[in-house]
mmCIF file of C-alpha atoms and ligand atoms in Angstrom:
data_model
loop_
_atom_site.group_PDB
_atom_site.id
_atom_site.type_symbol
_atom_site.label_atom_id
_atom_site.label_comp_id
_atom_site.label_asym_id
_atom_site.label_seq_id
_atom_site.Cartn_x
_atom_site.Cartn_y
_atom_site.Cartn_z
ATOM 1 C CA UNK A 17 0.000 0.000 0.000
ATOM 2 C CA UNK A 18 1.047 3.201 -1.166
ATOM 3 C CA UNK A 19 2.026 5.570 1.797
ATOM 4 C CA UNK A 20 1.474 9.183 1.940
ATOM 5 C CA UNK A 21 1.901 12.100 4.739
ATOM 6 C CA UNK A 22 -0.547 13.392 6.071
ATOM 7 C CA UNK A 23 -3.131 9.803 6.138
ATOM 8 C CA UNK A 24 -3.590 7.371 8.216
ATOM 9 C CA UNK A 25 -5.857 4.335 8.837
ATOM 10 C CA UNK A 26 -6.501 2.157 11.186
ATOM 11 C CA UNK A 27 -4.904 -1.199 10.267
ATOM 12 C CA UNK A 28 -5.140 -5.220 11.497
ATOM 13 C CA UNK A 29 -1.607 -6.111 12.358
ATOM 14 C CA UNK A 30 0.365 -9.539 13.784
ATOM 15 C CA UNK A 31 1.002 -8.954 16.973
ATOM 16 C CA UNK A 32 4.585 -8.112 17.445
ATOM 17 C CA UNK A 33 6.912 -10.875 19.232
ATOM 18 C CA UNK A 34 9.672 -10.277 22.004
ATOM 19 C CA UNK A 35 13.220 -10.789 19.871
ATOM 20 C CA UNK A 36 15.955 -11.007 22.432
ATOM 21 C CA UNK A 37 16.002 -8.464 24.808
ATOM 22 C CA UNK A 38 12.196 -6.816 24.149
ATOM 23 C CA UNK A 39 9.244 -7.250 26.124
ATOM 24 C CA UNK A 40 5.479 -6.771 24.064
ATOM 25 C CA UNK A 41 3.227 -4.835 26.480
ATOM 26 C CA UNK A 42 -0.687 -4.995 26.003
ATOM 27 C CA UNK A 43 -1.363 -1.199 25.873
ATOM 28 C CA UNK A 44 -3.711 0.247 28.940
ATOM 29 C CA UNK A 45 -3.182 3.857 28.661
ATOM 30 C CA UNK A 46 -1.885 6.142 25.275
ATOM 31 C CA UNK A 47 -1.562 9.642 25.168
ATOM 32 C CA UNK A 48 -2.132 11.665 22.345
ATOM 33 C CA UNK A 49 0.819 14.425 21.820
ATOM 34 C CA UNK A 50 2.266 17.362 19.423
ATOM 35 C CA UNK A 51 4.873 14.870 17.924
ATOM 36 C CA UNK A 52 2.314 12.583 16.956
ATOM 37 C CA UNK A 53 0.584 15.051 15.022
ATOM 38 C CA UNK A 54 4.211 16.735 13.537
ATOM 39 C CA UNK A 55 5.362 12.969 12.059
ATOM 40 C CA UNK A 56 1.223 13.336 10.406
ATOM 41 C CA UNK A 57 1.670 16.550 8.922
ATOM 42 C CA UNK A 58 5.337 16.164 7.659
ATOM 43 C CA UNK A 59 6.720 13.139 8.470
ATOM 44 C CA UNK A 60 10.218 12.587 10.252
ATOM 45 C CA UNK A 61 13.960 12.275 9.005
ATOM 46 C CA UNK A 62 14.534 9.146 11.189
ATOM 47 C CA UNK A 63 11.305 7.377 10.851
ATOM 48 C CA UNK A 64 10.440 5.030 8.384
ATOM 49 C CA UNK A 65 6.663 5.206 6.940
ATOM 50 C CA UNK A 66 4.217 3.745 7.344
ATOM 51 C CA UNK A 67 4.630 3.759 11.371
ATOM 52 C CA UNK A 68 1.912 2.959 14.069
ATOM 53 C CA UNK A 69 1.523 6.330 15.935
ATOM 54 C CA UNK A 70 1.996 6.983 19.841
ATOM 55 C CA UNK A 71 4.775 7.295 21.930
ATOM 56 C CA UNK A 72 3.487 8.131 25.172
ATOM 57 C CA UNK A 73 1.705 4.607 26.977
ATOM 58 C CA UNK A 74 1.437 2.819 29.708
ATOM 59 C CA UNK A 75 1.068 -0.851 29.719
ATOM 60 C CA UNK A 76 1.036 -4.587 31.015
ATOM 61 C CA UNK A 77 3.799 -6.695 30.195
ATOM 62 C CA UNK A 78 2.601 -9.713 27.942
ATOM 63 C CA UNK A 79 5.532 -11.522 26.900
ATOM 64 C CA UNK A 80 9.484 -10.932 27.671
ATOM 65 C CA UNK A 81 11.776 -12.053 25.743
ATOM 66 C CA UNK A 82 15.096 -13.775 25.950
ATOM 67 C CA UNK A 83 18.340 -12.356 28.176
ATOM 68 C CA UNK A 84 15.715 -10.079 29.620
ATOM 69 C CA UNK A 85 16.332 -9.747 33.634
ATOM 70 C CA UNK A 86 14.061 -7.978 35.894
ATOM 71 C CA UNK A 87 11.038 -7.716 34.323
ATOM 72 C CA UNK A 88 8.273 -10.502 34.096
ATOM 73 C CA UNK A 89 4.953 -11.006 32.601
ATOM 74 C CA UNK A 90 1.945 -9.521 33.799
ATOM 75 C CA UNK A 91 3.812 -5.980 35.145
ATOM 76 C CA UNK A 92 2.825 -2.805 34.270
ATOM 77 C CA UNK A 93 5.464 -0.565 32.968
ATOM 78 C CA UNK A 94 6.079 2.668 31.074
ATOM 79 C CA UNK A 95 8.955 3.001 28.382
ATOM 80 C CA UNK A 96 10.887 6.063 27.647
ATOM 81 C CA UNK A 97 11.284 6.676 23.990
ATOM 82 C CA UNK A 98 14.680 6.440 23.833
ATOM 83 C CA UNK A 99 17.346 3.606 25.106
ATOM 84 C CA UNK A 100 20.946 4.945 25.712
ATOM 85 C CA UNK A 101 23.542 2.561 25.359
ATOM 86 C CA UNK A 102 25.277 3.527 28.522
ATOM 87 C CA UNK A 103 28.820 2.918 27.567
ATOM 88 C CA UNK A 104 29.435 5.994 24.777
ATOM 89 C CA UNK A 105 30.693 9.478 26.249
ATOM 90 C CA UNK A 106 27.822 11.067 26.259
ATOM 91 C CA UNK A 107 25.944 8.239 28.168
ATOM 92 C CA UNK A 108 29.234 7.923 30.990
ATOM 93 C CA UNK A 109 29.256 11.881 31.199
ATOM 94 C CA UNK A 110 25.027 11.478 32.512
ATOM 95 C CA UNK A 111 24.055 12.755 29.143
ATOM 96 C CA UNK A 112 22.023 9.933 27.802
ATOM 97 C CA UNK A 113 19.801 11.964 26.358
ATOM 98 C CA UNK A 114 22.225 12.986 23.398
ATOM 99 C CA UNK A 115 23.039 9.076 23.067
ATOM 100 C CA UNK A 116 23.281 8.300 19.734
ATOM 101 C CA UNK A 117 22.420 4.632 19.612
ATOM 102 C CA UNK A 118 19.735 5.745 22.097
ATOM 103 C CA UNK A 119 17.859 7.133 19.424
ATOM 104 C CA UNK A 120 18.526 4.358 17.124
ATOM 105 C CA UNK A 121 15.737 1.935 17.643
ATOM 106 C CA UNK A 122 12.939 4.352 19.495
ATOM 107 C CA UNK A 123 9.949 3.354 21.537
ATOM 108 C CA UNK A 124 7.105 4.013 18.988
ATOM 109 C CA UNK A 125 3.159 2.663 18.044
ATOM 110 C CA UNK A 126 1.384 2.762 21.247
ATOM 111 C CA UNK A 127 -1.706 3.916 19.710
ATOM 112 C CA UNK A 128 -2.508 -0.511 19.549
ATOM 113 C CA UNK A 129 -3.183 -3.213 21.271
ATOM 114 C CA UNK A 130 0.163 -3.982 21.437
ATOM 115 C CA UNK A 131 3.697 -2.788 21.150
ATOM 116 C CA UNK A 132 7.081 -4.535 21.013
ATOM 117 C CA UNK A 133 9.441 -2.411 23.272
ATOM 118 C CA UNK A 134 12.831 -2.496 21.891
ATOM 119 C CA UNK A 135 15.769 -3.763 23.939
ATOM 120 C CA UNK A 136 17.602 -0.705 24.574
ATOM 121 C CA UNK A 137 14.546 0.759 26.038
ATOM 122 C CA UNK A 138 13.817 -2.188 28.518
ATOM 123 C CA UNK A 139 17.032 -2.451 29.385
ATOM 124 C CA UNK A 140 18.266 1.159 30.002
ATOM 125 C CA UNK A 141 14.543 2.912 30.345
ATOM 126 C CA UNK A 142 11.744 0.688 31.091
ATOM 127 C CA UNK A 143 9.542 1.699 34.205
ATOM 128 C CA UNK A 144 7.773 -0.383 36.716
ATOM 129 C CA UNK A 145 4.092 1.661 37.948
ATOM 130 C CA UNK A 146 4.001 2.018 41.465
ATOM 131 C CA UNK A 147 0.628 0.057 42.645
ATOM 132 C CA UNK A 148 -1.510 3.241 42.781
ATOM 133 C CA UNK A 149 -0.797 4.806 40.028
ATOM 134 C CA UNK A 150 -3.326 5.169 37.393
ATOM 135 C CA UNK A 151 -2.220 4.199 33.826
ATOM 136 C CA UNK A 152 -3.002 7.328 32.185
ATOM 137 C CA UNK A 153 -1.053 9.261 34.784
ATOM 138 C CA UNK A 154 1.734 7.223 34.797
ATOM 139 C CA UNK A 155 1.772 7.429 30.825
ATOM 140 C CA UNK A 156 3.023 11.261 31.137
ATOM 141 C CA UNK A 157 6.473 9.856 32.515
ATOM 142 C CA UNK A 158 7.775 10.668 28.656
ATOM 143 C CA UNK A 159 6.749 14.464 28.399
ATOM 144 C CA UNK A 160 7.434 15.337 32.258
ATOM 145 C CA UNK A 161 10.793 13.750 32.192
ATOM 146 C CA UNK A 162 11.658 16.085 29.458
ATOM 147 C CA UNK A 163 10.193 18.791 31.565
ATOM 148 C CA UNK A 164 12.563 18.060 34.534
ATOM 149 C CA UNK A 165 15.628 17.275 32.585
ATOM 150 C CA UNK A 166 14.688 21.474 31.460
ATOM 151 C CA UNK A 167 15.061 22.139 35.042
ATOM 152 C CA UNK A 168 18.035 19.841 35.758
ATOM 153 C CA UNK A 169 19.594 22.144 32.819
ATOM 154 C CA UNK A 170 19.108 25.715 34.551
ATOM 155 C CA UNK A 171 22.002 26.747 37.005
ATOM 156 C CA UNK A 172 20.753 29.284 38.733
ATOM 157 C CA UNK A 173 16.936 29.580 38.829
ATOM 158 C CA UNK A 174 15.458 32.141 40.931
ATOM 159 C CA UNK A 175 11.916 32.721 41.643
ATOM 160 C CA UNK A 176 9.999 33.851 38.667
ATOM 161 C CA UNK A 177 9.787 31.851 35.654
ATOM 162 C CA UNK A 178 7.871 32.954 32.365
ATOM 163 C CA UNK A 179 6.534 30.433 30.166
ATOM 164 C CA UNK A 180 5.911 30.953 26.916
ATOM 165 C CA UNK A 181 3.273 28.746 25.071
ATOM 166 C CA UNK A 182 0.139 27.453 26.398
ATOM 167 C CA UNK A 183 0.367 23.505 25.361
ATOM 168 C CA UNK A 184 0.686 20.742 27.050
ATOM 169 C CA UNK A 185 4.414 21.090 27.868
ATOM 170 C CA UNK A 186 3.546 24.972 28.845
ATOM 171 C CA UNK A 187 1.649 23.459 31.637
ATOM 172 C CA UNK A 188 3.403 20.704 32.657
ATOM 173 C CA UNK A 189 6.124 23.211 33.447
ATOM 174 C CA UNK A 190 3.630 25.286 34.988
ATOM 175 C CA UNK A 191 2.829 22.365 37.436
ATOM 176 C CA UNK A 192 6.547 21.784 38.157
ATOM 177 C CA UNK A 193 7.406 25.370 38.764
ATOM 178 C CA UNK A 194 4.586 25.863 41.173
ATOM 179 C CA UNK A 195 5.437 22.290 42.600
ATOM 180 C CA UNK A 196 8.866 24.266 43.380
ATOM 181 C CA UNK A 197 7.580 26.630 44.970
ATOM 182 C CA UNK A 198 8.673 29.147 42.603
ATOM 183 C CA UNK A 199 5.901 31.998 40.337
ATOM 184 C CA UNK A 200 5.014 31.285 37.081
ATOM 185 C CA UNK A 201 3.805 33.257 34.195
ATOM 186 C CA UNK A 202 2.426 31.893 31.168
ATOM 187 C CA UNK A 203 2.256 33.730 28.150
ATOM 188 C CA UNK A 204 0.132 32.570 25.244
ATOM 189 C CA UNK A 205 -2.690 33.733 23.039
ATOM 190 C CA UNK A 206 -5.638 31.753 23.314
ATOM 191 C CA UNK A 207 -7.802 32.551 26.643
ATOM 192 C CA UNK A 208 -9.101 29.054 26.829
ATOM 193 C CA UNK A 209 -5.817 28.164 27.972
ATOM 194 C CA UNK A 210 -4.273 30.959 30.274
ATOM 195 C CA UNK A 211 -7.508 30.104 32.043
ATOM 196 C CA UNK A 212 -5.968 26.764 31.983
ATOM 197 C CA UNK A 213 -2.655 27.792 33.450
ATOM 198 C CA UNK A 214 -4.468 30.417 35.578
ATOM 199 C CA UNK A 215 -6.002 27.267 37.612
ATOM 200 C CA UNK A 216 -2.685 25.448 37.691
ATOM 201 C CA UNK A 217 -1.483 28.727 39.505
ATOM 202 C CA UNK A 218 0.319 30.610 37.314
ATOM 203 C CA UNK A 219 -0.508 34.472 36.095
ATOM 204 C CA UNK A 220 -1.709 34.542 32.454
ATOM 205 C CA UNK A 221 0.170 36.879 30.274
ATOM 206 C CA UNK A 222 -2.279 37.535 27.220
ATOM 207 C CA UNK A 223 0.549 37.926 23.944
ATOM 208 C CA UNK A 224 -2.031 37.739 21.397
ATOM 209 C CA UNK A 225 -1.237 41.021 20.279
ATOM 210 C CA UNK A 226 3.230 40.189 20.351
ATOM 211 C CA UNK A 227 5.322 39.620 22.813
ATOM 212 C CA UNK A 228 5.562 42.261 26.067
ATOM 213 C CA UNK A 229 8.475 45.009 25.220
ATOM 214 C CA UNK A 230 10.059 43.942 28.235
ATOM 215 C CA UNK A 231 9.606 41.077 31.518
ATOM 216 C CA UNK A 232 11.858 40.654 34.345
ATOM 217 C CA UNK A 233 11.858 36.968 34.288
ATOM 218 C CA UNK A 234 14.627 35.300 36.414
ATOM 219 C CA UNK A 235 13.824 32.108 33.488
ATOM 220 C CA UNK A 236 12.512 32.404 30.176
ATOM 221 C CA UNK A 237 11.193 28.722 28.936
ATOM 222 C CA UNK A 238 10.117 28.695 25.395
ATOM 223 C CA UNK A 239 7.446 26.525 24.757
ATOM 224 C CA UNK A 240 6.494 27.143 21.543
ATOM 225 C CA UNK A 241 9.288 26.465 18.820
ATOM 226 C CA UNK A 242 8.695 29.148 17.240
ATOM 227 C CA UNK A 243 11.558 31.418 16.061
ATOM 228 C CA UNK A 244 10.863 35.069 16.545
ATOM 229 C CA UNK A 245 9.663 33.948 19.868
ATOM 230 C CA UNK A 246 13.157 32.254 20.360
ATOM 231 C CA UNK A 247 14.861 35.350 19.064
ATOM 232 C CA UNK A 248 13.040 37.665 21.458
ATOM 233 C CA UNK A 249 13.326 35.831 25.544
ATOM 234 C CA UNK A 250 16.599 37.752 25.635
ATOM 235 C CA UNK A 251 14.743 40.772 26.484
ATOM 236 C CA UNK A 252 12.134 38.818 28.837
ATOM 237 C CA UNK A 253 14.588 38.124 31.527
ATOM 238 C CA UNK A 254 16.698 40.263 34.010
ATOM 239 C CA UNK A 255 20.458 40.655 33.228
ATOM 240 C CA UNK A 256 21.708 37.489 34.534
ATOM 241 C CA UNK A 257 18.937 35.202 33.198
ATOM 242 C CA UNK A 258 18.470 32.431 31.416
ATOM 243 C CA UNK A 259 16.795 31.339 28.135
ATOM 244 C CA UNK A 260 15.625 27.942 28.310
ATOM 245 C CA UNK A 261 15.184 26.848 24.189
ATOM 246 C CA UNK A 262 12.661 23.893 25.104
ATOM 247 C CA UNK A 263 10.088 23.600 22.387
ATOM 248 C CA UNK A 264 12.005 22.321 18.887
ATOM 249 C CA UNK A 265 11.942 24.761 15.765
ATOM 250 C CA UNK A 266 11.535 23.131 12.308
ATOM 251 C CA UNK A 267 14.820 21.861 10.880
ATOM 252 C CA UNK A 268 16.884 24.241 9.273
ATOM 253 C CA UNK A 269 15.693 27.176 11.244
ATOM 254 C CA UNK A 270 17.921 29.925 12.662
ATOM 255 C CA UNK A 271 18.007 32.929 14.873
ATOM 256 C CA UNK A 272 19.483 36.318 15.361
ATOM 257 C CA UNK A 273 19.966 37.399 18.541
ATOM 258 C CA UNK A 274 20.886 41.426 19.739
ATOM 259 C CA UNK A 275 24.732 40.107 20.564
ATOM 260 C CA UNK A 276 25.139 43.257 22.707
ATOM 261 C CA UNK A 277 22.455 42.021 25.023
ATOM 262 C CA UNK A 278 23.093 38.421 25.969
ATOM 263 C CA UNK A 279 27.154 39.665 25.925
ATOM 264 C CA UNK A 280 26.882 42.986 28.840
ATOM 265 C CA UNK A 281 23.733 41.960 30.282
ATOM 266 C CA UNK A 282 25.166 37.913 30.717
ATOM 267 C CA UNK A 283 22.063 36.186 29.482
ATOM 268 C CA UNK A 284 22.644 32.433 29.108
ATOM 269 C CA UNK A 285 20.844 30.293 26.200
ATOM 270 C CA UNK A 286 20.557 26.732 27.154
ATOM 271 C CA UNK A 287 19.388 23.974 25.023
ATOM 272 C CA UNK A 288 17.076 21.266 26.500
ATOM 273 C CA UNK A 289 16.435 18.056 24.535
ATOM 274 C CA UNK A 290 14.685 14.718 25.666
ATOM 275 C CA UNK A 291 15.683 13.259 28.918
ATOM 276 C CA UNK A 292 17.537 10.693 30.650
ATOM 277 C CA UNK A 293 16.353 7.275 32.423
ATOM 278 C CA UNK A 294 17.196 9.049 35.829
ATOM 279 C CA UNK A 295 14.968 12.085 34.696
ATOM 280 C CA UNK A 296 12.354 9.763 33.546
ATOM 281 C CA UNK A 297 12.278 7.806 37.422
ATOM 282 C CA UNK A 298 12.074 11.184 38.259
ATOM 283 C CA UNK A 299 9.087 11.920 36.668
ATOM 284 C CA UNK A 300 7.371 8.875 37.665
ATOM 285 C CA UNK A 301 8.415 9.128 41.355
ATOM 286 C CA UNK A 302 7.009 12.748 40.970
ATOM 287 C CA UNK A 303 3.602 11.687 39.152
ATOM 288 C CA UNK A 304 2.855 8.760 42.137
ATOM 289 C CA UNK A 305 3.771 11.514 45.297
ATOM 290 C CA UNK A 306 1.088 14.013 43.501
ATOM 291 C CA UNK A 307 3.952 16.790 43.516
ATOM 292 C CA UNK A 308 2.712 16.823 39.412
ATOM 293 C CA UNK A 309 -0.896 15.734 39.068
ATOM 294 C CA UNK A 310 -1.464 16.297 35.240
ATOM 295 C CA UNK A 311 -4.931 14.999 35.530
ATOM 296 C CA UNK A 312 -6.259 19.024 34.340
ATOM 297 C CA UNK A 313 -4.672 18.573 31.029
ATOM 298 C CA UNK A 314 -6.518 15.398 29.527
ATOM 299 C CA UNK A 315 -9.849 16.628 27.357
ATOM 300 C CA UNK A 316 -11.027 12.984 27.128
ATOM 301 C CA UNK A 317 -10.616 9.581 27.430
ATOM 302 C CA UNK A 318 -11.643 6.870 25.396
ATOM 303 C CA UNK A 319 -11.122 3.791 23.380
ATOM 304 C CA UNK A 320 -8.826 3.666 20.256
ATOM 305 C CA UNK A 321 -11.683 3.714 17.959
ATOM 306 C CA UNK A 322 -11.779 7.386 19.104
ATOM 307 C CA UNK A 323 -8.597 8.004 17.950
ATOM 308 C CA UNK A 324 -9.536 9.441 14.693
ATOM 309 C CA UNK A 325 -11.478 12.012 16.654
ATOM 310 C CA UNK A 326 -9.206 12.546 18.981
ATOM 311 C CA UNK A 327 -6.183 13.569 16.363
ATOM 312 C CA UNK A 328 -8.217 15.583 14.747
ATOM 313 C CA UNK A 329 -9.594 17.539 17.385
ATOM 314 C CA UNK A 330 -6.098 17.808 18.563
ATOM 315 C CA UNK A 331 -4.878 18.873 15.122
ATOM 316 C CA UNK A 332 -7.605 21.613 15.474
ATOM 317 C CA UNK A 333 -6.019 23.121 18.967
ATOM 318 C CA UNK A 334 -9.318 22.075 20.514
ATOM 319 C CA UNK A 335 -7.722 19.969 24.123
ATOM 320 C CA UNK A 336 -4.255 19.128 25.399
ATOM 321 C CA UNK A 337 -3.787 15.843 25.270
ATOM 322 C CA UNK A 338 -6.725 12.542 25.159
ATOM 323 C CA UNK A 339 -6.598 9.193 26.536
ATOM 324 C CA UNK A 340 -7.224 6.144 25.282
ATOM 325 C CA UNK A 341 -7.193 3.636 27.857
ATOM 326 C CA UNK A 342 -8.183 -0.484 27.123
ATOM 327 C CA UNK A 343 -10.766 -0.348 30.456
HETATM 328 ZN ZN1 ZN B 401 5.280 13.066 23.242
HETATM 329 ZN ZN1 ZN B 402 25.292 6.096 24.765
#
C-alpha cells in the first residue's frame, strides 16, 4: 500500500513478538501528543513510513523475551522513547539523552493493542508503575521527564519563571514550577488556555497582540518552537537570566539574537532536549507523590476507535492531550 503524509488508517496487524532483549506490552493507557501530530503533517527524518503512531503509553507486560532480567509477565510498565547505550561518552558523562544509539531503535506505536518495546529501552529505560498509580497518569512519565531534565539544565533559577506557550508542555512546566515553589507566568494567546494555566497557579500573560516590550523573568522557557519567539526571551529576563530553548523549531531554522544584550547583560541560552532514564524515574516518582498531578490537562478519554477524533480535534487546537485507555 502506497504511503502518503498526512493519512492514516486504522490497520489489522500480527502482533509483534519479544526478539531477544524486548518485552510486548498490552497497551492500557496512550496519550495523544504534538509529535504525533508533527510525524502526520510532515513526516520525520529518522522514521520510516508507514509507522503505528503513539509514543506516550502505559502498559502490562505480555511476553518478555530472551536475556531479559528484571522484568516478568503480567507488570505494568512505562517506556521512555529512547534507550541509551550507557557505555558511549555522552551516556558515561550522565548525558544519555544525546546518546546516539539511544535514538537508534525508538519506543514508537502505542496507539494498539500492542507494542514490542525495543531492547535498549527495557534495558536502560523501562519503568515499573508504582501500585496506585493510574495508567493514564503514569503514561506522562515521557513528556514530564523532558520537563525536569529542562530544570536539571538551569544553574541558577530564581523565583519567577515565564513560560511561553500554552500547550501541554507549557503546563506541565507550569505544574513543576509551582510544585517548586517558585511563580510562574504563562504567556500565550488563546484565553481558553491561560484560564488553563491560571487554575494550575500561574498568572496569564495575554501575547495575542506580540510579545511584552520587556519582563523581568529570572527564566525564560520557550514553549512554543517558534523562532521570533526564540529570538526575542533575551529581552524577557533580568540581566543574569536564562533562556531555556525547550520547544524544537523546524529543521533548518535559525536565529538572530541582539549580541550586545546576551554579551553585557550575561544572558545564558541553554538547550534542553529529551531526557535521561534518571529524569524519567524522576518523573514517575514525581507523578505517584502528587507533587505533578497532570490529571487538568486530559480533554477525554476513550477507546482507540476514538482516535480518529481525537487527532483531529487535537490537530484543530481544541484539548491538550486525550486518553485512550483499554478499560
Ligand atoms: Zn510526546
Ligand atoms: Zn550512549
Amino acid at each position: 500500500m502506497q504511503t502518503v503524509i498526512g493519512r492514516y488508517e486504522e490497520r489489522d496487524l500480527p502482533v509483534p513478538r519479544a526478539a531477544s532483549g524486548e518485552v510486548v506490552l498490552r497497551i492500557r493507557a496512550a496519550l495523544t501528543c504534538g509529535t504525533d501530530l508533527k510525524l502526520l503533517a510532515r513526516g520525520h527524518p529518522k522514521i520510516a513510513l508507514p509507522v503505528t503512531m503513539g509514543h506516550e503509553a502505559c502498559g502490562e507486560i505480555v511476553e518478555v523475551g530472551e536475556g531479559v532480567a528484571g522484568f516478568r509477565v503480567g507488570e505494568r510498565v512505562v517506556p521512555g522513547v529512547s534507550g541509551p547505550c550507557g557505555v558511549c561518552a555522552d551516556c558515561r558523562a550522565g548525558r544519555e539523552n544525546l546518546c546516539a544509539d539511544g535514538h537508534a531503535d525508538r519506543m514508537w506505536g502505542t496507539f494498539a493493542e500492542f507494542v514490542r518495546v525495543p531492547a535498549g529501552v527495557v534495558k536502560a529505560n523501562l519503568h515499573r508503575v508504582p501500585e496506585d498509580l493510574s495508567d493514564t497518569v503514569a503514561a506522562f512519565l515521557d513528556p514530564l521527564a523532558s520537563v525536569l531534565h529542562g530544570w536539571n539544565r538551569l544553574t541558577h533559577r530564581g523565583t519567577r519563571f515565564l513560560i511561553y506557550g500554552s500547550g501541554a508542555l507549557a503546563l506541565l512546566w507550569t505544574l513543576v514550577v509551582r510544585g517548586r515553589g517558585a511563580h510562574a507566568t504563562v504567556a500565550g494567546r488563546r484565553p481558553d488556555r491561560l484560564r488553563l494555566a491560571a487554575s494550575l497557579g500561574a498568572d496569564a500573560l495575554d501575547v495575542a497582540g506580540g510579545a511584552p516590550g520587556r519582563f523581568e523573568a529570572d527564566v525564560a522557557i520557550d514553549c512554543t518552537g517558534e523562532t521570533q519567539i526564540w529570538a526575542r526571551l533575551p529581552d524577557l529576563v533580568r540581566p543574569g537570566g536564562q533562556v531555556l530553548l525547550f520547544g524544537g523549531c523546524a529543521p533548518g531554522a535559525s536565529v538572530a539574537y541582539d549580541a550586545t544584550r546576551l554579551h553585557y547583560s550575561e544572558i545564558s541560552l541553554l538547550g534542553s532536549f529529551h531526557s535521561t532514564p534518571r529524569e524519567a524515574r524522576e518523573a514517575l516518582e514525581a507523578l505517584a507523590s502528587g507533587l505533578v498531578d497532570p490529571r487538568p490537562l486530559i480533554a477525554e478519554t476513550g477507546r482507540l476507535s476514538d482516535l480518529p477524533r481525537f487527532l483531529e480535534a487535537q490537530q484543530k487546537g481544541r484539548g491538550l492531550r486525550y486518553a485512550i485507555t483499554s478499560e
